[in-house]
Coordinates of C-alpha atoms in Angstrom, one line a residue:
X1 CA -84.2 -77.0 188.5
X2 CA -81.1 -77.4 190.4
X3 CA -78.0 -74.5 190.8
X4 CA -75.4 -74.9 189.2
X5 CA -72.2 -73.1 190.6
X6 CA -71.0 -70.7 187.9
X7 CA -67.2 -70.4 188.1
X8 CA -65.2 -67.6 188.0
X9 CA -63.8 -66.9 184.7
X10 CA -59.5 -67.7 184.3
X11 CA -58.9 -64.4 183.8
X12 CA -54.8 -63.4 183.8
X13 CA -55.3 -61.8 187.2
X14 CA -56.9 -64.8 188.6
X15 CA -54.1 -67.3 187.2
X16 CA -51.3 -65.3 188.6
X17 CA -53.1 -64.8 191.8
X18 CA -53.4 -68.7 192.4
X19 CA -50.0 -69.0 190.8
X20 CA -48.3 -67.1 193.5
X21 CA -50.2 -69.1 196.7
X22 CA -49.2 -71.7 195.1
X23 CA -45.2 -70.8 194.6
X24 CA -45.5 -69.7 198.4
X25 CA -47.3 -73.0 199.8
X26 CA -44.7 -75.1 198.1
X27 CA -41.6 -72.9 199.5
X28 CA -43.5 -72.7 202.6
X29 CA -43.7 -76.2 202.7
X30 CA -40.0 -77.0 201.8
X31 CA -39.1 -74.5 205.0
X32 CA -41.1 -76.2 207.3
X33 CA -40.3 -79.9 206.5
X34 CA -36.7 -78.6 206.4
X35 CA -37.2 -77.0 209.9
X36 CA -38.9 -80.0 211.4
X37 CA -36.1 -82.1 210.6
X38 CA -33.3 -80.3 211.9
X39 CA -35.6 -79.6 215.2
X40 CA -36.1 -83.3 215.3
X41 CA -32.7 -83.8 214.7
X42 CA -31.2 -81.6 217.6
X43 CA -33.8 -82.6 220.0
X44 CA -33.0 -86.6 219.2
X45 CA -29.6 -86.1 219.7
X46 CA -29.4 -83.4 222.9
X47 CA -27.3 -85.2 225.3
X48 CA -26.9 -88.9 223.7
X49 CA -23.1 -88.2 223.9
X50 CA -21.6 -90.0 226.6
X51 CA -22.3 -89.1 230.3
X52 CA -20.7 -86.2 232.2
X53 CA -17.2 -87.2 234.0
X54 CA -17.6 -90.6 232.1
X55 CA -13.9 -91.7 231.5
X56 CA -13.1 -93.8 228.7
X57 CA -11.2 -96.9 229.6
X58 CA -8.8 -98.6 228.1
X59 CA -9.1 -101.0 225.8
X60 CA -9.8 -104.4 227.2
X61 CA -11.0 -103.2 230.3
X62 CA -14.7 -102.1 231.0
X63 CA -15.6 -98.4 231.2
X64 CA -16.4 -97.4 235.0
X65 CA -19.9 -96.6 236.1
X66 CA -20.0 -93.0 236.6
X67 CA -22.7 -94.0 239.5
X68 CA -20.5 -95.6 241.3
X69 CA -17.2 -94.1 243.1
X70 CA -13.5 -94.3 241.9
X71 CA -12.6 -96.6 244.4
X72 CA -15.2 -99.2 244.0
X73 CA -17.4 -100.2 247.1
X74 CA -21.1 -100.7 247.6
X75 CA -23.2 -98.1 246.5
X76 CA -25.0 -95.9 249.1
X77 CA -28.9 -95.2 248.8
X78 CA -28.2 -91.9 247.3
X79 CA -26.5 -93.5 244.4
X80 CA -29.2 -96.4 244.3
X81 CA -32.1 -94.0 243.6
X82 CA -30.2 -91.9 241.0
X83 CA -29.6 -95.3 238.8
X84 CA -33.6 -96.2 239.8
X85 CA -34.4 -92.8 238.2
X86 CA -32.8 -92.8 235.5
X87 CA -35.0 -94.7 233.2
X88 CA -38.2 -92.7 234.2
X89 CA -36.2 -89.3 233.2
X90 CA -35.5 -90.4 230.2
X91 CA -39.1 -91.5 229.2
X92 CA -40.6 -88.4 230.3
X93 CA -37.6 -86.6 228.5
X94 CA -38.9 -89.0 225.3
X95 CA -42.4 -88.0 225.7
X96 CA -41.8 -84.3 225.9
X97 CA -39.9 -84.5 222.7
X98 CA -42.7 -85.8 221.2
X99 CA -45.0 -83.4 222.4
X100 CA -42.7 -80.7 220.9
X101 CA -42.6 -82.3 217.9
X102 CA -46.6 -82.7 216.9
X103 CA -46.8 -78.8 218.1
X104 CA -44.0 -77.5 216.1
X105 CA -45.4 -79.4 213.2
X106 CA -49.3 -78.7 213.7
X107 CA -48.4 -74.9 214.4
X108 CA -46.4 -74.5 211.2
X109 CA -48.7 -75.8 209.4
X110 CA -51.9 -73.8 210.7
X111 CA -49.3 -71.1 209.8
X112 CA -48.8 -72.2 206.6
X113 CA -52.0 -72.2 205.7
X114 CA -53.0 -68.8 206.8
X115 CA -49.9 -67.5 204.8
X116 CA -50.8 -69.6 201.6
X117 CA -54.1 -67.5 202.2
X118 CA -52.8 -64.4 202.7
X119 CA -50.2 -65.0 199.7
X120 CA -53.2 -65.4 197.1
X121 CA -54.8 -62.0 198.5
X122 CA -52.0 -60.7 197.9
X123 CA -51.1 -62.1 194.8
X124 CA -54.8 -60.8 193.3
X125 CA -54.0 -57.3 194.8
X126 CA -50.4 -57.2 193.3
X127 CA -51.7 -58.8 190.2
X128 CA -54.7 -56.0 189.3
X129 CA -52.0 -53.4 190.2
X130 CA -49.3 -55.0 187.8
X131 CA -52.3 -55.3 184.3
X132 CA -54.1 -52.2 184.9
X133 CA -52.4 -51.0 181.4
X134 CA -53.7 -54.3 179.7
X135 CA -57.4 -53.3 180.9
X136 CA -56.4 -49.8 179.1
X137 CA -55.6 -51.1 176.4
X138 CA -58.7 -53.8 176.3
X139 CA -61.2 -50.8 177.2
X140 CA -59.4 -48.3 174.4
X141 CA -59.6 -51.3 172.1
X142 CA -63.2 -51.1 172.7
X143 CA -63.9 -47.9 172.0
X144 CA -61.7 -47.1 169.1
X145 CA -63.3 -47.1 165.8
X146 CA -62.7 -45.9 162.4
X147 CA -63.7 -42.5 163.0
X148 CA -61.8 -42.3 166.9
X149 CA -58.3 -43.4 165.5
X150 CA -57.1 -40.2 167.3
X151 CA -57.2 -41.4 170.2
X152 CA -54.0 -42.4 172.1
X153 CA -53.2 -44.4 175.6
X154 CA -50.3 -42.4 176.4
X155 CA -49.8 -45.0 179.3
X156 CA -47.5 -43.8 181.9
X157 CA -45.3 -45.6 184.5
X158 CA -42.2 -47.6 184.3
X159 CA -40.1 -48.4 180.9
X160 CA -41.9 -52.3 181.2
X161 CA -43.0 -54.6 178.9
X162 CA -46.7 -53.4 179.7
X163 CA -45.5 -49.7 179.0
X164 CA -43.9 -50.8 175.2
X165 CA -46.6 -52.5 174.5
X166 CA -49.1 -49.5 175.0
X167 CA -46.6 -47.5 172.6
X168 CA -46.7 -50.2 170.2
X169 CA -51.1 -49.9 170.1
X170 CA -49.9 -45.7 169.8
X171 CA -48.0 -46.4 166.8
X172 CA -50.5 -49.2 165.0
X173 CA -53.2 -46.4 165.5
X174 CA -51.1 -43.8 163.9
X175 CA -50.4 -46.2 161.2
X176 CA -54.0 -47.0 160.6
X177 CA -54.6 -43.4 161.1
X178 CA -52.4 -42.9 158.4
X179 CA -53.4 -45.5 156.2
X180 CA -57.4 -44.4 156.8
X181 CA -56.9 -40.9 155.8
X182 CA -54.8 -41.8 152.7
X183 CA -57.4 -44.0 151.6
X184 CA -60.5 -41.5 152.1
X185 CA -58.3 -39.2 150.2
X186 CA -57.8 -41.6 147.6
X187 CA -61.4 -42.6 146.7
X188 CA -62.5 -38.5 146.6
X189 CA -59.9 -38.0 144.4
X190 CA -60.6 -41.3 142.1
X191 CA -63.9 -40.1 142.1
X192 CA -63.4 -36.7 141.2
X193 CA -60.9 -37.9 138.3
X194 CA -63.6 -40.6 137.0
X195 CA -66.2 -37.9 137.2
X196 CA -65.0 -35.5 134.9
X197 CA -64.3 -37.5 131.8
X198 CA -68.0 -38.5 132.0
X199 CA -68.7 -35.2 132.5
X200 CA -66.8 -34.3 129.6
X201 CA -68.4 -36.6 127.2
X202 CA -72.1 -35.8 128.3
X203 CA -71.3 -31.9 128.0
X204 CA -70.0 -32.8 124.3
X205 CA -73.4 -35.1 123.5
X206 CA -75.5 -32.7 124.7
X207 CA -74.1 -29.5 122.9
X208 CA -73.7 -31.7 119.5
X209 CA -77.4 -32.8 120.5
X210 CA -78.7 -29.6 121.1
X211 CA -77.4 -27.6 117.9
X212 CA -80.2 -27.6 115.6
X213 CA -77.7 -26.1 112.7
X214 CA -75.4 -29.5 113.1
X215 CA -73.0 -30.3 110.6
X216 CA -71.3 -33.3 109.4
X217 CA -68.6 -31.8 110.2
X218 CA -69.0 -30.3 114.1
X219 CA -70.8 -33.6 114.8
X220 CA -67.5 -35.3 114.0
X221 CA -65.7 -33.0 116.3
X222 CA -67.6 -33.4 118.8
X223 CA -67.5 -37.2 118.7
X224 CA -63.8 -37.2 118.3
X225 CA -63.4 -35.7 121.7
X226 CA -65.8 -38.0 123.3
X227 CA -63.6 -40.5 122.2
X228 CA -60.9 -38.4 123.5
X229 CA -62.4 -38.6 126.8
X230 CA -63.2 -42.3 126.4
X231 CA -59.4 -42.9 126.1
X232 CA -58.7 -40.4 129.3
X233 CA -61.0 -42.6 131.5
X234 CA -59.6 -46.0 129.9
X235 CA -56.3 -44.9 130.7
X236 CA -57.6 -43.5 134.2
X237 CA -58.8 -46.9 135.1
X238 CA -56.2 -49.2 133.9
X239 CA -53.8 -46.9 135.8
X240 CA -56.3 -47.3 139.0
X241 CA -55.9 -51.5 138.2
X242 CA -52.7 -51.1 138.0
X243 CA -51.7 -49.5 141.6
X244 CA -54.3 -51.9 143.3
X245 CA -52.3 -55.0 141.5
X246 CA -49.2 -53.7 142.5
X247 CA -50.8 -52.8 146.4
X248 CA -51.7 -56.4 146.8
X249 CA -48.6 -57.7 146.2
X250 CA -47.3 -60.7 143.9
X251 CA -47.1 -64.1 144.8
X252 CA -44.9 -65.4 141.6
X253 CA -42.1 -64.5 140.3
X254 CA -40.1 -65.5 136.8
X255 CA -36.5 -64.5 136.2
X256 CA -36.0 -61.7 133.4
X257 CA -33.0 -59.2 132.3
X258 CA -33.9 -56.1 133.9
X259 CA -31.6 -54.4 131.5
X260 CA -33.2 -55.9 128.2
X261 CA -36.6 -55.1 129.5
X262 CA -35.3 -51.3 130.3
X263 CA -33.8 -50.9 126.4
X264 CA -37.1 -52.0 124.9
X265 CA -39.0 -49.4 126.8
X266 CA -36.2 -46.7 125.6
X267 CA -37.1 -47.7 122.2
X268 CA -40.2 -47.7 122.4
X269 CA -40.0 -44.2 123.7
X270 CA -37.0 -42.6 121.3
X271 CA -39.3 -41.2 119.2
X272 CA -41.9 -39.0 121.4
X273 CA -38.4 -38.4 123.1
X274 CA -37.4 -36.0 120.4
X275 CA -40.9 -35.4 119.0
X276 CA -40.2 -33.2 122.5
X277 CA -37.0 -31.9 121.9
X278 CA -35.7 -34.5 124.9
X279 CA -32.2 -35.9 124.5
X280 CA -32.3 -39.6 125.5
X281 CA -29.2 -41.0 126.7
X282 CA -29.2 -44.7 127.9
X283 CA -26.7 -46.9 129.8
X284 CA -27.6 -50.1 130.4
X285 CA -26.1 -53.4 131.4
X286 CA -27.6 -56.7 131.9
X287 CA -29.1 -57.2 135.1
X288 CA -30.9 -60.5 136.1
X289 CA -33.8 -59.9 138.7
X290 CA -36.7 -62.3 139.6
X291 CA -40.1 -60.1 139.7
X292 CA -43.3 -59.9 138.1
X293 CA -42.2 -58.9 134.3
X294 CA -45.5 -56.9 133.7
X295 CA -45.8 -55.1 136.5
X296 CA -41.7 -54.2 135.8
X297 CA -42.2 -53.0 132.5
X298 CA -45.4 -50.7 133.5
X299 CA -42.7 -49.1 136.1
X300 CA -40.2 -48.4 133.6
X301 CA -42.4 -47.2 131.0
X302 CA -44.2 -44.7 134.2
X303 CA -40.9 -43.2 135.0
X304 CA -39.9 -42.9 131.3
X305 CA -43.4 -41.2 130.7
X306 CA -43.2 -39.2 133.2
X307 CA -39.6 -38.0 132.7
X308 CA -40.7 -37.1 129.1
X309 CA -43.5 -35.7 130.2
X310 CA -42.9 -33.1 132.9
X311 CA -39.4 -32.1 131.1
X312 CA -38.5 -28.9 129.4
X313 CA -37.6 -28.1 125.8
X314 CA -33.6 -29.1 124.8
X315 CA -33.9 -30.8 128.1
X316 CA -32.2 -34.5 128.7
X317 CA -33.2 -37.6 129.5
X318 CA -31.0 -40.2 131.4
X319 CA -31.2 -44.0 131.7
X320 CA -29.0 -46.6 133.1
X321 CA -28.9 -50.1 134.5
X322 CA -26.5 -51.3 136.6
X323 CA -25.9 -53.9 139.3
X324 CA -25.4 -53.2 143.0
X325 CA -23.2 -56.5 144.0
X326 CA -26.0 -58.8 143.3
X327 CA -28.9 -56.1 143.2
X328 CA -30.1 -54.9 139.7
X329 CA -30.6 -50.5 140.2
X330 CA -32.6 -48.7 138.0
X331 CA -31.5 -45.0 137.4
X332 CA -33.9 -42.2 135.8
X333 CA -32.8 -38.8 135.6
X334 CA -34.3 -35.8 133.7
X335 CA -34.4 -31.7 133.4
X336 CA -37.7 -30.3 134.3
X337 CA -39.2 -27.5 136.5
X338 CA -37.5 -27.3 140.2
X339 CA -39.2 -29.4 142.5
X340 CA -38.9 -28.6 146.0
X341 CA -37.7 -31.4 148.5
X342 CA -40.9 -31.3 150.3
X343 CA -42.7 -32.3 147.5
X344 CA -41.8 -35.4 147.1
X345 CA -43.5 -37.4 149.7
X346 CA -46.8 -35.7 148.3
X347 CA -45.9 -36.3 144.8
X348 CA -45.9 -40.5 145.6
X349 CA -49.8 -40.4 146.8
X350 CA -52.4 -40.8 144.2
X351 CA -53.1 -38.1 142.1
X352 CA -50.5 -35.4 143.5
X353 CA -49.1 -33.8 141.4
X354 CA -46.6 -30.9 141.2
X355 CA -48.8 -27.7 140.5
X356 CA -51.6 -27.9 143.7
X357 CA -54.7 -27.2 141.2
X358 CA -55.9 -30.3 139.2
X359 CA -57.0 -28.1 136.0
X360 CA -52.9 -26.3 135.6
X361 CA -51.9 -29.4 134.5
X362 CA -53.5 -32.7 132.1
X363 CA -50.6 -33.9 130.9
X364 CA -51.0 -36.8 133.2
X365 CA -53.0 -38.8 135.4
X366 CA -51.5 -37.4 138.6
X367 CA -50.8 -41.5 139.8
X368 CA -47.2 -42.1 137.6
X369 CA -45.3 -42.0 140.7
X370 CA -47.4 -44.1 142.6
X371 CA -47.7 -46.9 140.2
X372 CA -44.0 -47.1 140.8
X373 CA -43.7 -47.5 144.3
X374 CA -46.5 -49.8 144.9
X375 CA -44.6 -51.9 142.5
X376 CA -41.4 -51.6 144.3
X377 CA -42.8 -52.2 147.2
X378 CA -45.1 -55.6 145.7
X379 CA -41.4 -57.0 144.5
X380 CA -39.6 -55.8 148.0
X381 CA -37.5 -53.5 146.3
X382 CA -36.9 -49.9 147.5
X383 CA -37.5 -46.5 145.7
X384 CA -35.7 -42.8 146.1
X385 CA -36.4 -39.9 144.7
X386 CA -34.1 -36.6 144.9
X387 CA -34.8 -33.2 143.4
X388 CA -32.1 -32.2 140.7
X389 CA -30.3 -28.9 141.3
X390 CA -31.4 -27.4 138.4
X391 CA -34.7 -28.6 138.0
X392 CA -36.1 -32.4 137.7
X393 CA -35.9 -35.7 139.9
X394 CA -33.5 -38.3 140.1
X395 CA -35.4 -41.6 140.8
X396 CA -33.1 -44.6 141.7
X397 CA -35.1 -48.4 142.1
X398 CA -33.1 -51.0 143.5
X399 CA -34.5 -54.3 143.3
X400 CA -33.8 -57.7 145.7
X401 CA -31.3 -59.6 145.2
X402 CA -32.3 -62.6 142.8
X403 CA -31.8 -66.7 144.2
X404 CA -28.5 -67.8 143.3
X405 CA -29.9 -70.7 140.9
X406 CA -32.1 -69.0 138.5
X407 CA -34.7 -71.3 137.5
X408 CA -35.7 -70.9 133.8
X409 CA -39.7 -71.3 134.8
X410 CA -41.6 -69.1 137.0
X411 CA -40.3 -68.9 140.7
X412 CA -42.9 -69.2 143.3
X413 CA -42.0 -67.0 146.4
X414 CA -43.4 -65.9 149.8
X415 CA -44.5 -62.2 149.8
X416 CA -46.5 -60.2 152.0
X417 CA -49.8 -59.1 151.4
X418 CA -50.0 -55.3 151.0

């Protein structure tokens, strides 16, 4: 079976190596043919000026031999050999200039080569020395898993390219870090939530079950809180669909009065509004938007619900719509129990809510919040929330501007993925 000659693989390192023999052969080469010619040229033209104590003569006359004396006269055997000589000078003279010549040329270029050589040592040692962070990064890259996302380069050296793009792999891992976390914390507590309703319900079978004095009536109880529980967990799940739609982002998107979608809602909601005790005040003004309608109205009716909800007795309720130049804002503000400023980032995860133990409070789902900004988010709008003085938030939506022609069908956009 014959060998077959296994290349070296074209790594970076290798590329750049050849890269910079190459760069130095072809300035190397460009100096020496440059070199050669202006030797050649200084050589060819040493002395081809005219002749020491020649005298020009005048025009029409011929230019005297500067072998022969001023005065004329026959020329002495001194000056006979010196004219016989001359020709035999300048072939040797000739001959030695081309001897020069082929040496300067075939020792430049033997010393080309050797620094052509030299250049892609070098080239291979300055290259490994220049992506040592890259094989940092490739070997952390390597070992970094789900459960390492702690780990950090930390890459020292110069401000480079080389050293932001080792802070740049820092900050993805903290992300992902981030984002790993957050979603371990979300399926315990999903799974906790989803847990006790069906706990719930099998605790109320089993006691109604295991009564032997049963009546009519206690086995109707009893079955009217499993349905009560049924509902919980329906309402748990849809919720659950509903932040996991509004994660993934929307990909259409029909044009819609933010305004007359925001007064239904109040209506909707006037009447549990002072079933509470809740003033509801509105303001609202027509503001078109281009979104997801649905996913809209679930955020309005969350932050209504949750403003009712989480109020206080003869407390208020706020509402308005407006326009920010082109940019539809929508404003919910309510009383409630003082929330403190710190709470708020932990109040937008899934089911945080304001009291730290789930059982102090069931009058939600503990994902109202949520809901909303993963629909802001899915429409590339922004959310803020601010704690009121006196108790209660001030949440504040503010929506993308809509296209300037309005299309009256649905609008299919580019959106990220989330």
């Amino acid at each position: 079976m014959p060998l077959r000659l296994r290349l070296p693989r074209r790594t970076v390192r290798l590329r750049l190596a050849v890269l910079f023999g190459l760069l130095f052969f072809g300035i190397g080469a460009a100096l020496l043919i440059t070199t050669y010619f202006l030797v050649r040229y200084s050589i060819m033209h040493f002395g081809s000026g005219p002749q020491d104590g020649a005298q020009m003569a005048p025009a029409g006359q011929a230019a005297p031999s500067p072998l022969l004396p001023e005065g004329g006269g026959n020329m002495g055997p001194q000056q006979s050999s010196m004219e016989f000589s001359m020709p035999a000078t300048e072939a040797a003279l000739a001959s030695q200039r081309v001897v020069v010549l082929q040496t300067l040329w075939v020792n430049s270029a033997i010393a080309l080569a050797i620094m052509s050589a030299a250049s892609v040592v070098l080239g291979w040692l300055m290259a490994g020395r220049v992506l040592r962070p890259l094989r940092t990064i490739t070997a952390a890259t390597r070992r970094i898993s789900a459960t390492s996302l702690n780990e950090r380069l930390s890459l020292q050296g110069p401000d480079d390219e080389l050293k932001e793009l080792g802070d740049t792999f820092d900050g993805l891992l903290s992300r992902l870090q981030v984002s790993f976390e957050a979603q371990r914390r979300f399926v315990a507590n999903a799974s906790h939530e989803l847990r006790t309703p069906l706990a719930r319900q099998r605790a109320l079978g089993q006691v109604a079950l295991a009564d032997p004095n049963a009546s009519e009536a206690s086995l109707r109880i009893a079955h009217e809180r499993i349905l009560a529980a049924g509902a919980q967990q329906e309402r748990l799940i849809e919720a659950l669909l509903t932040l996991a739609r509004g994660q993934a982002g929307i990909e259409v998107r029909e044009p819609f009065d933010l305004g007359e979608l925001t007064r239904e809602a109040v209506t909707s909601r006037q009447a549990e509004a002072e079933h509470r005790l809740i003033a509801l005040r509105a303001d609202i003004t027509p503001a078109l938007m281009a979104g997801h309608r649905n996913l809209t109205e679930r955020l309005i009716t969350n932050l209504i619900d949750n403003a009712i909800r989480h109020n206080t007795p003869h407390g208020w309720l706020e509402v308005r719509v407006t326009t920010l130049g082109a940019r539809p804002v929508l404003t919910v503000r309510n009383t409630g129990p003082v929330v403190p400023p710190e709470a708020i980032d932990r109040l937008l995860q899934p089911f945080q809510r304001l009291q730290t133990e789930r059982t102090t409070n069931t009058n939600g789902l503990g994902l109202g919040l949520s809901i909303v900004q993963a629909i802001v988010q899915a429409q590339d709008g922004t959310v803020h929330i601010a704690p009121l003085p006196g108790g209660g938030l001030a949440v504040t939506v503010t929506f993308p501007e809509p296209p300037v022609h309005l299309p009256r069908g649905p609008v299919t956009v580019a959106t990220r993925g989330r």
